[in-house]
CSV table of C-alpha atoms in Angstrom, one decimal:
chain,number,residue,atom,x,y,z
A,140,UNK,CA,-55.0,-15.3,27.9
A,141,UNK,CA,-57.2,-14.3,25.0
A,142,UNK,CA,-57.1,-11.0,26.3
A,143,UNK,CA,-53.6,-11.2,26.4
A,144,UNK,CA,-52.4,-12.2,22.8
A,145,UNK,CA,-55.0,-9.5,21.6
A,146,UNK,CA,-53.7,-6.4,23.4
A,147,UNK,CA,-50.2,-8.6,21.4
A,148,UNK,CA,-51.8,-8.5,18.4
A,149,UNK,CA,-52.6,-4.4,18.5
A,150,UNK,CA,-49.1,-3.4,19.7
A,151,UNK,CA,-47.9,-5.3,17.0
A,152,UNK,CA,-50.6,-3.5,14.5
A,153,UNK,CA,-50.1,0.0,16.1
A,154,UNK,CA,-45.8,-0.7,15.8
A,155,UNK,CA,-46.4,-2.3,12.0
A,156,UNK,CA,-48.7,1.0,10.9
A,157,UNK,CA,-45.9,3.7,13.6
A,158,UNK,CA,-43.1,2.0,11.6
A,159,UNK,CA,-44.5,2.2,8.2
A,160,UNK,CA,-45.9,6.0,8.6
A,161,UNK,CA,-42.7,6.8,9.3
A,162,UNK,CA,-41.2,4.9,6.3
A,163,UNK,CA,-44.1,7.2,4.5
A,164,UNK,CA,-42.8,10.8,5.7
A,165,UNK,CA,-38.8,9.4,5.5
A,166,UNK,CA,-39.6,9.1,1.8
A,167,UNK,CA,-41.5,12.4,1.6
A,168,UNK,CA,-39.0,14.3,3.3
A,169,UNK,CA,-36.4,13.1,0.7
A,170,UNK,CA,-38.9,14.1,-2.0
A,171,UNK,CA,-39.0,17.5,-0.5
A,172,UNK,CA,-35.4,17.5,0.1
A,173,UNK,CA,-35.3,16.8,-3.7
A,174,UNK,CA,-37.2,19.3,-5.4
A,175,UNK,CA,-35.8,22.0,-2.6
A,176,UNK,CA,-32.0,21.2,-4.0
A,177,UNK,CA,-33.7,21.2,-7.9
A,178,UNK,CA,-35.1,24.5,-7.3
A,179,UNK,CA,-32.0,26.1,-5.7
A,180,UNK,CA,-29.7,24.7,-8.8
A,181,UNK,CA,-32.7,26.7,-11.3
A,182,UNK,CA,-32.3,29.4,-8.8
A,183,UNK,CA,-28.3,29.4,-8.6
A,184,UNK,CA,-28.2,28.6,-12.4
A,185,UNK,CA,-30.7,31.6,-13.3
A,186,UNK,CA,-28.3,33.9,-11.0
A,187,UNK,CA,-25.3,32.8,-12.7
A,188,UNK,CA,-26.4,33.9,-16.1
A,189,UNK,CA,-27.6,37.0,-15.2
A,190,UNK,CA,-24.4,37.5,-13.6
A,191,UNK,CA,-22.6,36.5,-16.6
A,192,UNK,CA,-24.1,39.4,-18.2
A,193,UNK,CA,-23.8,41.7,-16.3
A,194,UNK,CA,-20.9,43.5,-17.2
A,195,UNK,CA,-22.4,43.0,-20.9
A,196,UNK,CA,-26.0,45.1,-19.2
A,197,UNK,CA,-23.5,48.4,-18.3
A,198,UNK,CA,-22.0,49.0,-21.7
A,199,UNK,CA,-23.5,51.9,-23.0
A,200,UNK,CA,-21.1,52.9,-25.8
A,201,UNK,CA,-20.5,51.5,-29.0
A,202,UNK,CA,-16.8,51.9,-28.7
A,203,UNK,CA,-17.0,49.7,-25.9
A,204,UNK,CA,-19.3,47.3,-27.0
A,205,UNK,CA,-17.2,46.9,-30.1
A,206,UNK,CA,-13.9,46.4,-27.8
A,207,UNK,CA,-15.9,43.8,-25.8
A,208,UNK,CA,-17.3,41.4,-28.9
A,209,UNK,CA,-13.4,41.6,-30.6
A,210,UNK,CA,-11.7,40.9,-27.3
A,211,UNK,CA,-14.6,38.4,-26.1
A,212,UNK,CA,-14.3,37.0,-29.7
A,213,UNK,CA,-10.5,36.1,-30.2
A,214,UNK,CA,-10.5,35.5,-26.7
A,215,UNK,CA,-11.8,32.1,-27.2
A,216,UNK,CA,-8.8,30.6,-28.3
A,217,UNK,CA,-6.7,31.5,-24.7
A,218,UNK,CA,-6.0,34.6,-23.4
A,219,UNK,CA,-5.5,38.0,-24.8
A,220,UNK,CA,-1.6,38.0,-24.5
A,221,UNK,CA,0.3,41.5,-24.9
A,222,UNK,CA,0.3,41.3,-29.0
A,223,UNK,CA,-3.6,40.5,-29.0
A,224,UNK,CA,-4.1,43.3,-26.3
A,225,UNK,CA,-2.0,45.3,-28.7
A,226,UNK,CA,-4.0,44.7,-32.1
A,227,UNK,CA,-7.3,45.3,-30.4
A,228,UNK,CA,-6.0,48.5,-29.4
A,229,UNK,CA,-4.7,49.6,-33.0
A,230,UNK,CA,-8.2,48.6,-34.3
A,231,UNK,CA,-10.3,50.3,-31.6
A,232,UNK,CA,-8.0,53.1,-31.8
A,233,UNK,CA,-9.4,53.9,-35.6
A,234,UNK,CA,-12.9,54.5,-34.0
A,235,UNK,CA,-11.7,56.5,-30.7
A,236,UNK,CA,-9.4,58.9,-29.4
A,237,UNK,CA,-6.3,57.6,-27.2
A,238,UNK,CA,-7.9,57.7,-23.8
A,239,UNK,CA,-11.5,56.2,-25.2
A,240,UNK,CA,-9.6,53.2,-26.7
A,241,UNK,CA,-7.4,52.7,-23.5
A,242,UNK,CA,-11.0,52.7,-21.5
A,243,UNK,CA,-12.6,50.5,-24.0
A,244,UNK,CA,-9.8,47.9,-24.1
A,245,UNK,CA,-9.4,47.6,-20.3
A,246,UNK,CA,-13.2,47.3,-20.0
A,247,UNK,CA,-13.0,44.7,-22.8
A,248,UNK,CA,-10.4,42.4,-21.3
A,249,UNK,CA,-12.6,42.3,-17.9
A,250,UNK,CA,-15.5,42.0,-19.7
A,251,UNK,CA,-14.3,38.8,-21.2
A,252,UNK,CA,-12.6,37.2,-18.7
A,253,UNK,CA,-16.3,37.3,-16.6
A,254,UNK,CA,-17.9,35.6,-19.3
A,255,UNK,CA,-16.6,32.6,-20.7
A,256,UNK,CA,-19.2,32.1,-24.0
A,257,UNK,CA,-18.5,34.3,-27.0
A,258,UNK,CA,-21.9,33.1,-28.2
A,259,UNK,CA,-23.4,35.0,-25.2
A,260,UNK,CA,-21.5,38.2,-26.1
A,261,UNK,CA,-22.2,38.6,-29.6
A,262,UNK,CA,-26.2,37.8,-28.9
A,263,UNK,CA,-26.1,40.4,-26.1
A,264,UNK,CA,-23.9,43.2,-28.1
A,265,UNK,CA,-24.5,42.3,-31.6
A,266,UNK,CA,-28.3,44.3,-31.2
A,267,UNK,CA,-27.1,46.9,-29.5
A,268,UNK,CA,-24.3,48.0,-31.9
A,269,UNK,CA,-26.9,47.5,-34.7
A,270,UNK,CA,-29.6,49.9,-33.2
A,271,UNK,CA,-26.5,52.4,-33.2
A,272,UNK,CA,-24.5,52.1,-36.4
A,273,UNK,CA,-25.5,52.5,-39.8
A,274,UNK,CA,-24.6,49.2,-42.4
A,275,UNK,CA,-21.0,50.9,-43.1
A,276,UNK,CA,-20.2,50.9,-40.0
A,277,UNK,CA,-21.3,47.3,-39.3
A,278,UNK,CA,-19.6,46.3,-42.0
A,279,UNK,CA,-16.0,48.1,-40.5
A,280,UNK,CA,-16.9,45.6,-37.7
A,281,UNK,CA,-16.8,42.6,-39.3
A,282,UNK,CA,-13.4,44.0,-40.7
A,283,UNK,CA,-12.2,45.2,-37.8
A,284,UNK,CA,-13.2,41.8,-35.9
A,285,UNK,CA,-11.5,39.9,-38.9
A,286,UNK,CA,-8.2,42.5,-38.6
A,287,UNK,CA,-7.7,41.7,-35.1
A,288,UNK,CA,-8.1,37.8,-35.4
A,289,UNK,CA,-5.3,37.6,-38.8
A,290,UNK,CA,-2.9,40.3,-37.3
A,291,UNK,CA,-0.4,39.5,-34.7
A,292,UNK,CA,2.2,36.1,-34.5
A,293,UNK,CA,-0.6,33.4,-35.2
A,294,UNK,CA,-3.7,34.2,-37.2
A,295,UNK,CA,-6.4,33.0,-35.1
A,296,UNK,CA,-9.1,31.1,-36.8
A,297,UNK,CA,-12.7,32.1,-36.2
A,298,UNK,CA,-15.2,30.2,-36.2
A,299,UNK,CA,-17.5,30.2,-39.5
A,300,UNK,CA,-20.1,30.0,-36.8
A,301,UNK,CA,-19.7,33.0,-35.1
A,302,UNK,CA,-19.0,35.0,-37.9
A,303,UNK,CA,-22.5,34.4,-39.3
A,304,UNK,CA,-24.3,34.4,-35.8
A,305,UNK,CA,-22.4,37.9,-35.6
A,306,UNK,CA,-23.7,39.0,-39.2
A,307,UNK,CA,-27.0,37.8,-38.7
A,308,UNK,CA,-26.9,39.4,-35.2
A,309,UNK,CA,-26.0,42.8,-36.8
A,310,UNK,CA,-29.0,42.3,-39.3
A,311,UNK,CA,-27.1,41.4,-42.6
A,312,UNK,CA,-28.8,38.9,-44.9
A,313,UNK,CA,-26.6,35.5,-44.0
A,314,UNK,CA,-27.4,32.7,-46.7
């Protein structure tokens, strides 16, 4: 009987330490489960802004890149309707010839609508256009960025924010 309520006893040890091991590796697969889903968000997240910028990585022209910061700029208060489409044009149109501003716009509009952060635009374009245009020609920008945001049915307000992350981004002294 002794014999018995022993051989008892170890089934009951070997189920207790079966049933608890696989408690142990239940909660280790969650953990892995865990960091796997953590790692593909970093992953995803890390795709998604490099995404973002990639219509930003292709513009090779100042014209365009000019286009794209106006457009991605007074884009931020809706969409560019007709009579914003229109003032971009007239703006970009003092810098270009007919069929470089018609380019430049269209490219602009797409541009913006992939990427939903001015901020992102003006830290990614702002460099570029500096490297290639002298301080007169920076400082047309910031008119020209101004022009297209006052013209039109409703003067859009800028921020004050991304006017000097823009200057300071084009490497004027911003107080």
């Amino acid at each position: 009987m002794h014999i018995l309520i022993a051989a008892i006893g170890l089934l009951g040890v070997a189920a207790f330490w079966w049933y608890r091991m696989k408690a142990m590796n239940d909660a280790a697969r969650e953990v892995a489960d865990v960091v796997g889903r953590v790692q593909g968000n970093i992953r995803r997240k890390r795709l998604r802004n490099q995404a973002a910028l990639s219509p930003l990585t292709a513009i090779d022209d100042p014209v365009v890149a000019a286009a794209t910061l106006i457009t991605a700029i007074i884009s931020e208060n809706g969409p560019v309707l007709p009579q914003r489409e229109a003032v971009v044009r007239s703006v970009i149109s003092e810098i270009a010839d007919d069929k470089k501003t018609d380019e430049a716009v269209v490219y602009a509009k797409w541009a913006a609508s992939q990427i939903d952060d001015a901020t992102i635009v003006i830290d990614k374009l702002a460099p570029f256009l500096r490297e290639r245009l002298d301080v007169t020609e920076r400082n047309d920008l910031l008119q020209m960025v101004n022009r297209a945001a006052q013209a039109g049915e409703q003067p859009l307000k800028i921020s004050d924010q991304r006017i000097l992350r823009l200057r300071q981004k084009l490497g004027f002294e911003v107080n």
